[in-house]
Amino acid sequence: MKLNFGRDHLAIPGPSTMPSRVLAAMQQPAPNIYAGPLLDMTDQTYAGLKRIAKSSGQLISYVGNGHAAWEACLSNTLSPGDTVIAMVNGRFGGIWAQIAEALGVNVQWIRSAAEQSVDVNQLQQLLGDDSHHKIQAVLCVQTDTSSSISNDIAAVRQAMDEANHSALLLVDGIASFACEPMLMDEWGIDVLVAACQKGLMTPPGLAFNFVSDKAWQWHKKASRNTPYWDWHPRVNGELFPEKFGGTPPTHLLLGLHEAVKMLEEEGIENTWERHRVHAQCVWAAITAWSQQGKIACFIQDQAVRSTAVTTITTGDEDAKRIQEWIQENTGVVLGVGLKAQAGAGLANNQFRIGHMGHLSPPMILGTLSCVNSALLALDIEHGAGALDQACRVIAGQ
Ligand SMILES: *Cc1c(COP(=O)(O)O)cnc(C)c1O
């Protein structure tokens, strides 16, 4: 019988749940874009975003998604013929490296298996061998949303420092930003790439580059910084629209202002901790299921798991059956499995649970309970007691 008459729940790793406060903040007529409250509000929002990133650099924004933020970062720091190292252990790292190649940059790939952290030893060696500092930049994704691995950005910086290398450190924090710890200044990140539809709980459409002083200097010689992508007018433009390369995304700015306010009310360290507890709740259930049958966390080592998203492996095709059953019968939408290689399509033996952004225990426990119902309904073999284990995490036991 049909049961799902309440709210549906989108448990995918972005776009994430939009808080009622964010939706309500956008219920306004079109604001003036040359003067008035929108301008001050945006200044406050951007100051808040820099506090959340622990960044003292410039914050530049685009009307765009994560792909726009990626291309903006590369266009402003590199020129055709430059060489970079891409640390790649998942689909998103791979796509970013391919974009660099398409922009005429020579990319040295350091590939690691999707269930392993990026290889900082190999990075240190390659940088150490590069005595003329031909390598301009190192690209690394903090959380690769396909595998749900979390790379240690401080360790990447340490390898660069130990090799005594001057390359820029460019980091994709699209999935992790405002979910997982980020210390941009302390970790020596030169450009941090982010977008608004994951941890920032705002409808897709705003892309960000947080830029260190060093990257700001470098960008003056990057020959790909064409008028639309160029950071410069977006920081120094006299009129508010110049900061967006044209008409500002007014209602996204209204929504984002409320989202940043919510994060600052919670305190970003508390937000990180809330994500960690919710992630442990998910992992506790999966560990119990994994005692029998084929369900398991794709990333075995807890220390390198993202706390924003979890990739779960199943028997062949089971993931697809679970996703279909759960959506039809419970109104929960799970994330599809993505193969680790860029462009390789969907993995039907994997699904993902997004636990990023505006979430509470009933949403997490509800999602896990509905997955458990799917396992029962589809007669997929699994260990018992998963929900009890998940509840123990929420109970602090
Ligand atoms: C979602 C995501 C992207 C892509 O963002 P889009 O908004 O879909 O362009 C890039 N990198 C990571 C790590 C992501 O999670």
mmCIF file of C-alpha atoms and ligand atoms in Angstrom:
data_model
loop_
_atom_site.group_PDB
_atom_site.id
_atom_site.type_symbol
_atom_site.label_atom_id
_atom_site.label_comp_id
_atom_site.label_asym_id
_atom_site.label_seq_id
_atom_site.Cartn_x
_atom_site.Cartn_y
_atom_site.Cartn_z
ATOM 1 C CA MET A 1 0.000 0.000 0.000
ATOM 2 C CA LYS A 2 1.133 3.530 -0.648
ATOM 3 C CA LEU A 3 2.669 5.042 2.497
ATOM 4 C CA ASN A 4 4.732 8.019 1.428
ATOM 5 C CA PHE A 5 2.440 11.003 1.880
ATOM 6 C CA GLY A 6 4.840 13.088 3.973
ATOM 7 C CA ARG A 7 7.826 14.951 2.627
ATOM 8 C CA ASP A 8 10.084 13.150 0.200
ATOM 9 C CA HIS A 9 13.740 13.164 1.167
ATOM 10 C CA LEU A 10 16.580 13.721 -1.268
ATOM 11 C CA ALA A 11 19.516 11.813 0.268
ATOM 12 C CA ILE A 12 21.920 12.463 -2.615
ATOM 13 C CA PRO A 13 25.289 14.226 -2.264
ATOM 14 C CA GLY A 14 24.101 17.504 -3.715
ATOM 15 C CA PRO A 15 22.007 19.357 -4.312
ATOM 16 C CA SER A 16 21.302 18.963 -0.614
ATOM 17 C CA THR A 17 18.180 19.700 1.436
ATOM 18 C CA MET A 18 17.204 23.360 1.391
ATOM 19 C CA PRO A 19 16.235 24.675 4.847
ATOM 20 C CA SER A 20 12.828 26.363 5.153
ATOM 21 C CA ARG A 21 14.648 29.495 6.273
ATOM 22 C CA VAL A 22 16.635 29.574 3.035
ATOM 23 C CA LEU A 23 13.506 29.056 0.934
ATOM 24 C CA ALA A 24 11.629 31.742 2.873
ATOM 25 C CA ALA A 25 14.504 34.219 2.474
ATOM 26 C CA MET A 26 14.151 33.935 -1.296
ATOM 27 C CA GLN A 27 10.423 34.835 -1.245
ATOM 28 C CA GLN A 28 10.972 38.455 -2.144
ATOM 29 C CA PRO A 29 10.399 40.716 -5.110
ATOM 30 C CA ALA A 30 13.410 41.509 -7.305
ATOM 31 C CA PRO A 31 15.858 43.710 -5.381
ATOM 32 C CA ASN A 32 17.872 46.605 -6.797
ATOM 33 C CA ILE A 33 21.295 45.410 -7.965
ATOM 34 C CA TYR A 34 23.079 48.781 -7.988
ATOM 35 C CA ALA A 35 22.369 50.000 -4.460
ATOM 36 C CA GLY A 36 20.415 49.094 -1.364
ATOM 37 C CA PRO A 37 20.235 46.207 1.079
ATOM 38 C CA LEU A 38 21.389 43.435 -1.305
ATOM 39 C CA LEU A 39 24.873 44.971 -1.479
ATOM 40 C CA ASP A 40 25.454 45.140 2.285
ATOM 41 C CA MET A 41 23.895 41.744 2.772
ATOM 42 C CA THR A 42 26.248 40.207 0.216
ATOM 43 C CA ASP A 43 29.249 41.819 1.900
ATOM 44 C CA GLN A 44 28.171 40.212 5.181
ATOM 45 C CA THR A 45 27.605 36.842 3.494
ATOM 46 C CA TYR A 46 31.014 36.860 1.866
ATOM 47 C CA ALA A 47 32.752 37.841 5.097
ATOM 48 C CA GLY A 48 30.965 34.876 6.707
ATOM 49 C CA LEU A 49 32.056 32.521 3.935
ATOM 50 C CA LYS A 50 35.680 33.562 4.458
ATOM 51 C CA ARG A 51 35.336 32.879 8.182
ATOM 52 C CA ILE A 52 33.897 29.444 7.359
ATOM 53 C CA ALA A 53 36.845 28.723 5.020
ATOM 54 C CA LYS A 54 39.317 30.129 7.610
ATOM 55 C CA SER A 55 40.591 32.242 4.746
ATOM 56 C CA SER A 56 42.094 35.714 4.714
ATOM 57 C CA GLY A 57 42.245 35.827 0.908
ATOM 58 C CA GLN A 58 39.908 37.169 -1.759
ATOM 59 C CA LEU A 59 36.534 35.566 -2.414
ATOM 60 C CA ILE A 60 35.406 35.589 -6.027
ATOM 61 C CA SER A 61 32.076 34.273 -7.260
ATOM 62 C CA TYR A 62 30.455 33.176 -10.491
ATOM 63 C CA VAL A 63 26.923 32.423 -11.567
ATOM 64 C CA GLY A 64 27.642 28.756 -12.097
ATOM 65 C CA ASN A 65 28.039 25.301 -10.627
ATOM 66 C CA GLY A 66 31.118 23.412 -9.485
ATOM 67 C CA HIS A 67 32.332 23.003 -13.060
ATOM 68 C CA ALA A 68 32.368 26.800 -13.414
ATOM 69 C CA ALA A 69 34.391 27.113 -10.203
ATOM 70 C CA TRP A 70 36.865 24.508 -11.532
ATOM 71 C CA GLU A 71 37.371 26.290 -14.856
ATOM 72 C CA ALA A 72 37.580 29.708 -13.207
ATOM 73 C CA CYS A 73 40.349 28.486 -10.940
ATOM 74 C CA LEU A 74 42.386 26.980 -13.792
ATOM 75 C CA SER A 75 41.822 29.919 -16.165
ATOM 76 C CA ASN A 76 43.093 32.416 -13.623
ATOM 77 C CA THR A 77 46.188 30.546 -12.542
ATOM 78 C CA LEU A 78 47.501 28.758 -15.651
ATOM 79 C CA SER A 79 48.422 29.300 -19.289
ATOM 80 C CA PRO A 80 48.522 26.818 -22.191
ATOM 81 C CA GLY A 81 51.810 24.905 -22.079
ATOM 82 C CA ASP A 82 52.078 25.094 -18.275
ATOM 83 C CA THR A 83 52.571 21.866 -16.353
ATOM 84 C CA VAL A 84 50.570 20.762 -13.326
ATOM 85 C CA ILE A 85 50.266 17.658 -11.194
ATOM 86 C CA ALA A 86 46.768 16.247 -10.656
ATOM 87 C CA MET A 87 46.339 13.953 -7.663
ATOM 88 C CA VAL A 88 43.501 11.710 -8.808
ATOM 89 C CA ASN A 89 41.726 8.970 -6.864
ATOM 90 C CA GLY A 90 38.188 9.396 -8.123
ATOM 91 C CA ARG A 91 35.877 10.641 -10.789
ATOM 92 C CA PHE A 92 35.793 14.298 -9.795
ATOM 93 C CA GLY A 93 39.567 14.628 -9.556
ATOM 94 C CA GLY A 94 39.734 13.035 -13.014
ATOM 95 C CA ILE A 95 37.245 15.439 -14.569
ATOM 96 C CA TRP A 96 39.110 18.437 -13.157
ATOM 97 C CA ALA A 97 42.373 17.130 -14.636
ATOM 98 C CA GLN A 98 40.671 16.644 -18.020
ATOM 99 C CA ILE A 99 39.423 20.237 -17.942
ATOM 100 C CA ALA A 100 43.029 21.369 -17.367
ATOM 101 C CA GLU A 101 44.123 19.287 -20.375
ATOM 102 C CA ALA A 102 41.367 20.799 -22.497
ATOM 103 C CA LEU A 103 42.697 24.257 -21.566
ATOM 104 C CA GLY A 104 46.074 23.280 -23.045
ATOM 105 C CA VAL A 105 47.832 22.503 -19.771
ATOM 106 C CA ASN A 106 50.195 19.513 -19.518
ATOM 107 C CA VAL A 107 48.896 17.315 -16.740
ATOM 108 C CA GLN A 108 51.053 14.812 -14.885
ATOM 109 C CA TRP A 109 48.585 12.421 -13.297
ATOM 110 C CA ILE A 110 49.334 10.819 -9.946
ATOM 111 C CA ARG A 111 46.669 8.140 -9.906
ATOM 112 C CA SER A 112 45.664 6.145 -6.874
ATOM 113 C CA ALA A 113 42.984 3.509 -6.465
ATOM 114 C CA ALA A 114 39.567 4.954 -5.666
ATOM 115 C CA GLU A 115 39.590 3.414 -2.178
ATOM 116 C CA GLN A 116 42.978 4.897 -1.302
ATOM 117 C CA SER A 117 44.178 8.368 -0.375
ATOM 118 C CA VAL A 118 46.162 10.374 -2.895
ATOM 119 C CA ASP A 119 49.853 9.456 -2.983
ATOM 120 C CA VAL A 120 51.743 12.245 -1.211
ATOM 121 C CA ASN A 121 55.054 10.350 -1.347
ATOM 122 C CA GLN A 122 54.969 10.283 -5.130
ATOM 123 C CA LEU A 123 54.029 13.967 -5.109
ATOM 124 C CA GLN A 124 57.020 14.843 -2.950
ATOM 125 C CA GLN A 125 59.297 12.853 -5.237
ATOM 126 C CA LEU A 126 58.018 14.441 -8.469
ATOM 127 C CA LEU A 127 58.276 17.924 -6.982
ATOM 128 C CA GLY A 128 61.732 17.169 -5.604
ATOM 129 C CA ASP A 129 62.881 16.096 -9.101
ATOM 130 C CA ASP A 130 61.520 19.317 -10.609
ATOM 131 C CA SER A 131 64.540 21.458 -9.722
ATOM 132 C CA HIS A 132 63.613 24.263 -12.152
ATOM 133 C CA HIS A 133 60.100 24.517 -10.717
ATOM 134 C CA LYS A 134 58.428 23.881 -14.069
ATOM 135 C CA ILE A 135 55.383 22.516 -12.283
ATOM 136 C CA GLN A 136 53.026 25.417 -11.721
ATOM 137 C CA ALA A 137 50.325 23.853 -9.595
ATOM 138 C CA VAL A 138 49.103 20.798 -7.746
ATOM 139 C CA LEU A 139 45.400 19.895 -8.066
ATOM 140 C CA CYS A 140 43.687 17.861 -5.373
ATOM 141 C CA VAL A 141 40.064 17.124 -4.444
ATOM 142 C CA GLN A 142 39.356 17.166 -0.694
ATOM 143 C CA THR A 143 36.387 14.782 -0.804
ATOM 144 C CA ASP A 144 35.848 12.855 -4.021
ATOM 145 C CA THR A 145 32.080 12.464 -4.030
ATOM 146 C CA SER A 146 32.151 9.346 -6.236
ATOM 147 C CA SER A 147 34.059 7.095 -3.842
ATOM 148 C CA SER A 148 33.473 9.170 -0.671
ATOM 149 C CA ILE A 149 37.198 9.248 0.057
ATOM 150 C CA SER A 150 38.544 12.228 1.963
ATOM 151 C CA ASN A 151 42.071 13.334 1.086
ATOM 152 C CA ASP A 152 44.334 14.900 3.703
ATOM 153 C CA ILE A 153 45.054 18.364 2.322
ATOM 154 C CA ALA A 154 47.466 19.235 5.148
ATOM 155 C CA ALA A 155 49.541 16.193 4.113
ATOM 156 C CA VAL A 156 49.593 17.373 0.494
ATOM 157 C CA ARG A 157 50.837 20.774 1.634
ATOM 158 C CA GLN A 158 53.449 19.131 3.815
ATOM 159 C CA ALA A 159 54.781 17.111 0.854
ATOM 160 C CA MET A 160 55.009 20.330 -1.186
ATOM 161 C CA ASP A 161 56.833 22.115 1.628
ATOM 162 C CA GLU A 162 59.239 19.245 2.153
ATOM 163 C CA ALA A 163 60.087 19.302 -1.546
ATOM 164 C CA ASN A 164 60.592 23.036 -1.115
ATOM 165 C CA HIS A 165 58.478 23.674 -4.176
ATOM 166 C CA SER A 166 56.770 26.903 -5.202
ATOM 167 C CA ALA A 167 53.772 25.387 -7.046
ATOM 168 C CA LEU A 168 50.280 26.599 -6.203
ATOM 169 C CA LEU A 169 48.016 24.263 -4.268
ATOM 170 C CA LEU A 170 44.548 24.193 -5.878
ATOM 171 C CA VAL A 171 41.880 22.342 -3.903
ATOM 172 C CA ASP A 172 38.356 21.230 -4.852
ATOM 173 C CA GLY A 173 36.251 21.570 -1.703
ATOM 174 C CA ILE A 174 32.924 21.408 -3.524
ATOM 175 C CA ALA A 175 31.555 18.401 -1.622
ATOM 176 C CA SER A 176 33.318 19.055 1.659
ATOM 177 C CA PHE A 177 32.917 22.804 2.169
ATOM 178 C CA ALA A 178 30.861 23.656 5.268
ATOM 179 C CA CYS A 179 30.628 19.920 6.073
ATOM 180 C CA GLU A 180 34.205 18.856 6.823
ATOM 181 C CA PRO A 181 37.107 20.710 8.435
ATOM 182 C CA MET A 182 38.674 23.357 6.211
ATOM 183 C CA LEU A 183 41.579 25.546 7.306
ATOM 184 C CA MET A 184 42.497 27.310 4.092
ATOM 185 C CA ASP A 185 45.219 29.631 5.458
ATOM 186 C CA GLU A 186 46.739 27.084 7.823
ATOM 187 C CA TRP A 187 46.886 24.395 5.137
ATOM 188 C CA GLY A 188 48.466 26.800 2.647
ATOM 189 C CA ILE A 189 45.761 26.406 0.012
ATOM 190 C CA ASP A 190 46.202 28.883 -2.840
ATOM 191 C CA VAL A 191 42.800 28.466 -4.468
ATOM 192 C CA LEU A 192 39.872 26.739 -2.805
ATOM 193 C CA VAL A 193 37.063 25.872 -5.191
ATOM 194 C CA ALA A 194 33.510 25.594 -3.804
ATOM 195 C CA ALA A 195 29.853 25.790 -4.815
ATOM 196 C CA CYS A 196 26.656 26.645 -2.953
ATOM 197 C CA GLN A 197 24.463 23.537 -3.373
ATOM 198 C CA LYS A 198 26.124 21.063 -1.017
ATOM 199 C CA GLY A 199 27.199 22.074 2.492
ATOM 200 C CA LEU A 200 25.948 25.599 1.822
ATOM 201 C CA MET A 201 22.313 24.411 1.471
ATOM 202 C CA THR A 202 21.412 26.890 -1.303
ATOM 203 C CA PRO A 203 19.904 26.075 -4.723
ATOM 204 C CA PRO A 204 22.643 25.370 -7.314
ATOM 205 C CA GLY A 205 24.065 28.344 -9.174
ATOM 206 C CA LEU A 206 26.809 30.067 -7.191
ATOM 207 C CA ALA A 207 30.429 29.015 -7.613
ATOM 208 C CA PHE A 208 33.364 30.251 -5.564
ATOM 209 C CA ASN A 209 37.123 30.679 -5.724
ATOM 210 C CA PHE A 210 38.819 31.591 -2.436
ATOM 211 C CA VAL A 211 42.171 33.008 -3.492
ATOM 212 C CA SER A 212 45.417 33.400 -1.535
ATOM 213 C CA ASP A 213 47.658 36.445 -1.992
ATOM 214 C CA LYS A 214 50.168 34.293 -3.848
ATOM 215 C CA ALA A 215 47.588 33.011 -6.348
ATOM 216 C CA TRP A 216 46.305 36.564 -6.766
ATOM 217 C CA GLN A 217 49.806 37.630 -7.875
ATOM 218 C CA TRP A 218 50.159 34.661 -10.231
ATOM 219 C CA HIS A 219 46.868 35.299 -11.945
ATOM 220 C CA LYS A 220 48.190 38.443 -13.574
ATOM 221 C CA LYS A 221 50.316 36.317 -15.923
ATOM 222 C CA ALA A 222 47.756 33.594 -16.636
ATOM 223 C CA SER A 223 46.853 34.016 -20.297
ATOM 224 C CA ARG A 224 43.562 32.143 -20.093
ATOM 225 C CA ASN A 225 41.903 34.667 -17.862
ATOM 226 C CA THR A 226 39.487 35.899 -20.497
ATOM 227 C CA PRO A 227 37.072 38.732 -19.607
ATOM 228 C CA TYR A 228 34.291 36.564 -18.226
ATOM 229 C CA TRP A 229 36.500 34.384 -16.034
ATOM 230 C CA ASP A 230 38.997 37.063 -14.967
ATOM 231 C CA TRP A 231 39.127 37.400 -11.180
ATOM 232 C CA HIS A 232 40.154 41.041 -11.307
ATOM 233 C CA PRO A 233 36.886 42.887 -12.055
ATOM 234 C CA ARG A 234 35.039 40.484 -9.761
ATOM 235 C CA VAL A 235 37.080 41.869 -6.873
ATOM 236 C CA ASN A 236 37.752 45.430 -8.000
ATOM 237 C CA GLY A 237 34.662 46.254 -10.061
ATOM 238 C CA GLU A 238 33.080 49.545 -9.046
ATOM 239 C CA LEU A 239 29.505 48.476 -9.631
ATOM 240 C CA PHE A 240 27.978 45.512 -7.843
ATOM 241 C CA PRO A 241 27.118 43.630 -11.097
ATOM 242 C CA GLU A 242 30.801 43.697 -12.113
ATOM 243 C CA LYS A 243 31.477 41.360 -9.213
ATOM 244 C CA PHE A 244 29.370 38.760 -11.053
ATOM 245 C CA GLY A 245 30.394 39.455 -14.645
ATOM 246 C CA GLY A 246 26.872 40.818 -15.232
ATOM 247 C CA THR A 247 23.516 40.551 -13.473
ATOM 248 C CA PRO A 248 24.015 39.138 -9.965
ATOM 249 C CA PRO A 249 22.066 35.984 -9.024
ATOM 250 C CA THR A 250 19.840 37.996 -6.691
ATOM 251 C CA HIS A 251 17.752 35.250 -5.122
ATOM 252 C CA LEU A 252 20.625 32.850 -4.660
ATOM 253 C CA LEU A 253 22.360 35.645 -2.763
ATOM 254 C CA LEU A 254 19.261 36.098 -0.595
ATOM 255 C CA GLY A 255 19.149 32.351 0.119
ATOM 256 C CA LEU A 256 22.880 32.070 0.720
ATOM 257 C CA HIS A 257 22.795 34.963 3.165
ATOM 258 C CA GLU A 258 20.343 33.028 5.334
ATOM 259 C CA ALA A 259 22.325 29.773 4.959
ATOM 260 C CA VAL A 260 25.559 31.423 6.092
ATOM 261 C CA LYS A 261 23.687 33.005 8.996
ATOM 262 C CA MET A 262 22.460 29.549 10.022
ATOM 263 C CA LEU A 263 25.972 28.079 9.832
ATOM 264 C CA GLU A 264 27.376 30.905 11.932
ATOM 265 C CA GLU A 265 24.612 30.514 14.504
ATOM 266 C CA GLU A 266 25.517 26.833 14.793
ATOM 267 C CA GLY A 267 29.272 27.549 14.775
ATOM 268 C CA ILE A 268 31.261 25.922 11.951
ATOM 269 C CA GLU A 269 33.187 23.604 14.286
ATOM 270 C CA ASN A 270 29.815 22.331 15.561
ATOM 271 C CA THR A 271 28.650 21.869 11.982
ATOM 272 C CA TRP A 272 31.722 19.724 11.260
ATOM 273 C CA GLU A 273 31.077 17.704 14.400
ATOM 274 C CA ARG A 274 27.388 17.219 13.545
ATOM 275 C CA HIS A 275 28.450 15.855 10.154
ATOM 276 C CA ARG A 276 30.891 13.489 11.862
ATOM 277 C CA VAL A 277 28.197 12.104 14.178
ATOM 278 C CA HIS A 278 25.719 11.656 11.317
ATOM 279 C CA ALA A 279 28.401 9.935 9.249
ATOM 280 C CA GLN A 280 29.219 7.571 12.117
ATOM 281 C CA CYS A 281 25.525 6.789 12.416
ATOM 282 C CA VAL A 282 25.464 5.780 8.730
ATOM 283 C CA TRP A 283 28.676 3.755 9.069
ATOM 284 C CA ALA A 284 27.371 1.938 12.154
ATOM 285 C CA ALA A 285 24.354 0.706 10.187
ATOM 286 C CA ILE A 286 26.466 -0.356 7.210
ATOM 287 C CA THR A 287 28.931 -2.200 9.445
ATOM 288 C CA ALA A 288 26.042 -4.209 10.919
ATOM 289 C CA TRP A 289 24.594 -4.963 7.465
ATOM 290 C CA SER A 290 28.046 -5.995 6.247
ATOM 291 C CA GLN A 291 28.279 -8.873 8.735
ATOM 292 C CA GLN A 292 26.370 -11.051 6.259
ATOM 293 C CA GLY A 293 26.047 -10.752 2.471
ATOM 294 C CA LYS A 294 27.637 -8.140 0.222
ATOM 295 C CA ILE A 295 26.692 -4.725 1.628
ATOM 296 C CA ALA A 296 29.771 -2.759 2.735
ATOM 297 C CA CYS A 297 31.331 0.698 2.934
ATOM 298 C CA PHE A 298 33.350 1.248 -0.250
ATOM 299 C CA ILE A 299 36.075 2.983 1.790
ATOM 300 C CA GLN A 300 37.171 0.460 4.375
ATOM 301 C CA ASP A 301 39.495 2.675 6.386
ATOM 302 C CA GLN A 302 37.328 4.971 8.568
ATOM 303 C CA ALA A 303 40.165 7.466 8.887
ATOM 304 C CA VAL A 304 39.923 8.420 5.198
ATOM 305 C CA ARG A 305 36.140 8.404 4.847
ATOM 306 C CA SER A 306 34.296 11.594 4.052
ATOM 307 C CA THR A 307 31.814 12.739 6.675
ATOM 308 C CA ALA A 308 29.624 14.356 3.980
ATOM 309 C CA VAL A 309 28.807 11.338 1.790
ATOM 310 C CA THR A 310 29.143 7.558 2.005
ATOM 311 C CA THR A 311 29.470 5.168 -0.934
ATOM 312 C CA ILE A 312 28.051 1.707 -0.280
ATOM 313 C CA THR A 313 28.812 -1.400 -2.317
ATOM 314 C CA THR A 314 26.289 -4.182 -2.894
ATOM 315 C CA GLY A 315 25.973 -7.333 -4.983
ATOM 316 C CA ASP A 316 25.636 -6.824 -8.774
ATOM 317 C CA GLU A 317 22.561 -4.753 -9.640
ATOM 318 C CA ASP A 318 21.348 -4.769 -6.017
ATOM 319 C CA ALA A 319 22.156 -1.087 -5.571
ATOM 320 C CA LYS A 320 19.908 -0.235 -8.493
ATOM 321 C CA ARG A 321 17.081 -2.364 -7.100
ATOM 322 C CA ILE A 322 17.437 -0.732 -3.676
ATOM 323 C CA GLN A 323 17.328 2.759 -5.174
ATOM 324 C CA GLU A 324 14.238 1.973 -7.229
ATOM 325 C CA TRP A 325 12.382 0.291 -4.382
ATOM 326 C CA ILE A 326 13.153 2.954 -1.821
ATOM 327 C CA GLN A 327 12.147 5.825 -4.088
ATOM 328 C CA GLU A 328 8.899 4.195 -5.142
ATOM 329 C CA ASN A 329 7.868 3.007 -1.679
ATOM 330 C CA THR A 330 9.325 5.494 0.773
ATOM 331 C CA GLY A 331 10.014 8.738 -1.096
ATOM 332 C CA VAL A 332 13.727 8.618 -0.262
ATOM 333 C CA VAL A 333 16.040 9.306 -3.195
ATOM 334 C CA LEU A 334 19.506 7.764 -2.801
ATOM 335 C CA GLY A 335 22.599 8.809 -4.733
ATOM 336 C CA VAL A 336 23.461 6.691 -7.760
ATOM 337 C CA GLY A 337 26.772 4.820 -7.836
ATOM 338 C CA LEU A 338 29.378 6.565 -9.982
ATOM 339 C CA LYS A 339 32.315 4.669 -11.464
ATOM 340 C CA ALA A 340 35.647 6.097 -10.348
ATOM 341 C CA GLN A 341 36.885 6.880 -13.863
ATOM 342 C CA ALA A 342 35.765 10.191 -15.359
ATOM 343 C CA GLY A 343 33.122 9.516 -18.011
ATOM 344 C CA ALA A 344 32.753 5.820 -17.116
ATOM 345 C CA GLY A 345 29.034 5.952 -16.263
ATOM 346 C CA LEU A 346 27.017 4.485 -13.410
ATOM 347 C CA ALA A 347 28.016 1.638 -11.084
ATOM 348 C CA ASN A 348 25.012 -0.619 -10.467
ATOM 349 C CA ASN A 349 26.692 -2.299 -7.494
ATOM 350 C CA GLN A 350 26.986 0.964 -5.557
ATOM 351 C CA PHE A 351 24.721 3.600 -4.104
ATOM 352 C CA ARG A 352 25.530 6.690 -2.086
ATOM 353 C CA ILE A 353 23.947 8.358 0.900
ATOM 354 C CA GLY A 354 24.506 12.094 1.024
ATOM 355 C CA HIS A 355 24.682 13.269 4.621
ATOM 356 C CA MET A 356 25.666 16.834 3.909
ATOM 357 C CA GLY A 357 24.048 20.078 4.889
ATOM 358 C CA HIS A 358 20.731 20.620 6.634
ATOM 359 C CA LEU A 359 20.196 17.272 8.363
ATOM 360 C CA SER A 360 18.901 15.997 11.670
ATOM 361 C CA PRO A 361 18.729 12.519 13.286
ATOM 362 C CA PRO A 362 15.200 11.741 12.010
ATOM 363 C CA MET A 363 16.369 12.403 8.463
ATOM 364 C CA ILE A 364 19.459 10.188 8.842
ATOM 365 C CA LEU A 365 17.752 7.438 10.862
ATOM 366 C CA GLY A 366 14.744 7.607 8.544
ATOM 367 C CA THR A 367 16.941 7.125 5.484
ATOM 368 C CA LEU A 368 18.761 4.180 7.081
ATOM 369 C CA SER A 369 15.454 2.625 8.176
ATOM 370 C CA CYS A 370 14.085 2.890 4.648
ATOM 371 C CA VAL A 371 17.247 1.244 3.255
ATOM 372 C CA ASN A 372 16.731 -1.509 5.821
ATOM 373 C CA SER A 373 13.109 -1.907 4.638
ATOM 374 C CA ALA A 374 14.373 -2.186 1.059
ATOM 375 C CA LEU A 375 16.826 -4.945 2.043
ATOM 376 C CA LEU A 376 13.964 -6.864 3.665
ATOM 377 C CA ALA A 377 11.478 -6.297 0.849
ATOM 378 C CA LEU A 378 13.987 -7.299 -1.833
ATOM 379 C CA ASP A 379 15.299 -10.226 0.183
ATOM 380 C CA ILE A 380 18.898 -8.975 -0.020
ATOM 381 C CA GLU A 381 21.116 -10.765 2.458
ATOM 382 C CA HIS A 382 22.353 -8.524 5.294
ATOM 383 C CA GLY A 383 23.495 -8.609 8.903
ATOM 384 C CA ALA A 384 20.942 -7.796 11.633
ATOM 385 C CA GLY A 385 20.767 -4.969 14.170
ATOM 386 C CA ALA A 386 21.813 -2.078 11.920
ATOM 387 C CA LEU A 387 19.201 0.366 13.176
ATOM 388 C CA ASP A 388 20.028 -0.402 16.775
ATOM 389 C CA GLN A 389 23.693 0.366 16.066
ATOM 390 C CA ALA A 390 22.745 3.608 14.308
ATOM 391 C CA CYS A 391 20.543 4.658 17.250
ATOM 392 C CA ARG A 392 23.417 4.013 19.640
ATOM 393 C CA VAL A 393 25.504 6.620 17.817
ATOM 394 C CA ILE A 394 22.734 9.200 18.175
ATOM 395 C CA ALA A 395 22.369 8.196 21.842
ATOM 396 C CA GLY A 396 26.073 8.868 22.306
ATOM 397 C CA GLN A 397 26.845 5.247 23.200
HETATM 398 C C1 LIG B 1 29.485 18.021 -7.010
HETATM 399 C C2 LIG B 1 30.934 18.075 -7.219
HETATM 400 C C3 LIG B 1 31.528 18.668 -8.345
HETATM 401 C C4 LIG B 1 30.733 19.183 -9.491
HETATM 402 O O1 LIG B 1 29.874 20.189 -9.150
HETATM 403 P P1 LIG B 1 28.749 20.623 -10.175
HETATM 404 O O2 LIG B 1 27.998 21.656 -9.424
HETATM 405 O O3 LIG B 1 27.942 19.405 -10.497
HETATM 406 O O4 LIG B 1 29.416 21.174 -11.386
HETATM 407 C C5 LIG B 1 32.897 18.745 -8.402
HETATM 408 N N1 LIG B 1 33.669 18.233 -7.435
HETATM 409 C C6 LIG B 1 33.141 17.627 -6.359
HETATM 410 C C7 LIG B 1 34.059 17.076 -5.312
HETATM 411 C C8 LIG B 1 31.775 17.524 -6.225
HETATM 412 O O5 LIG B 1 31.245 16.905 -5.153
#
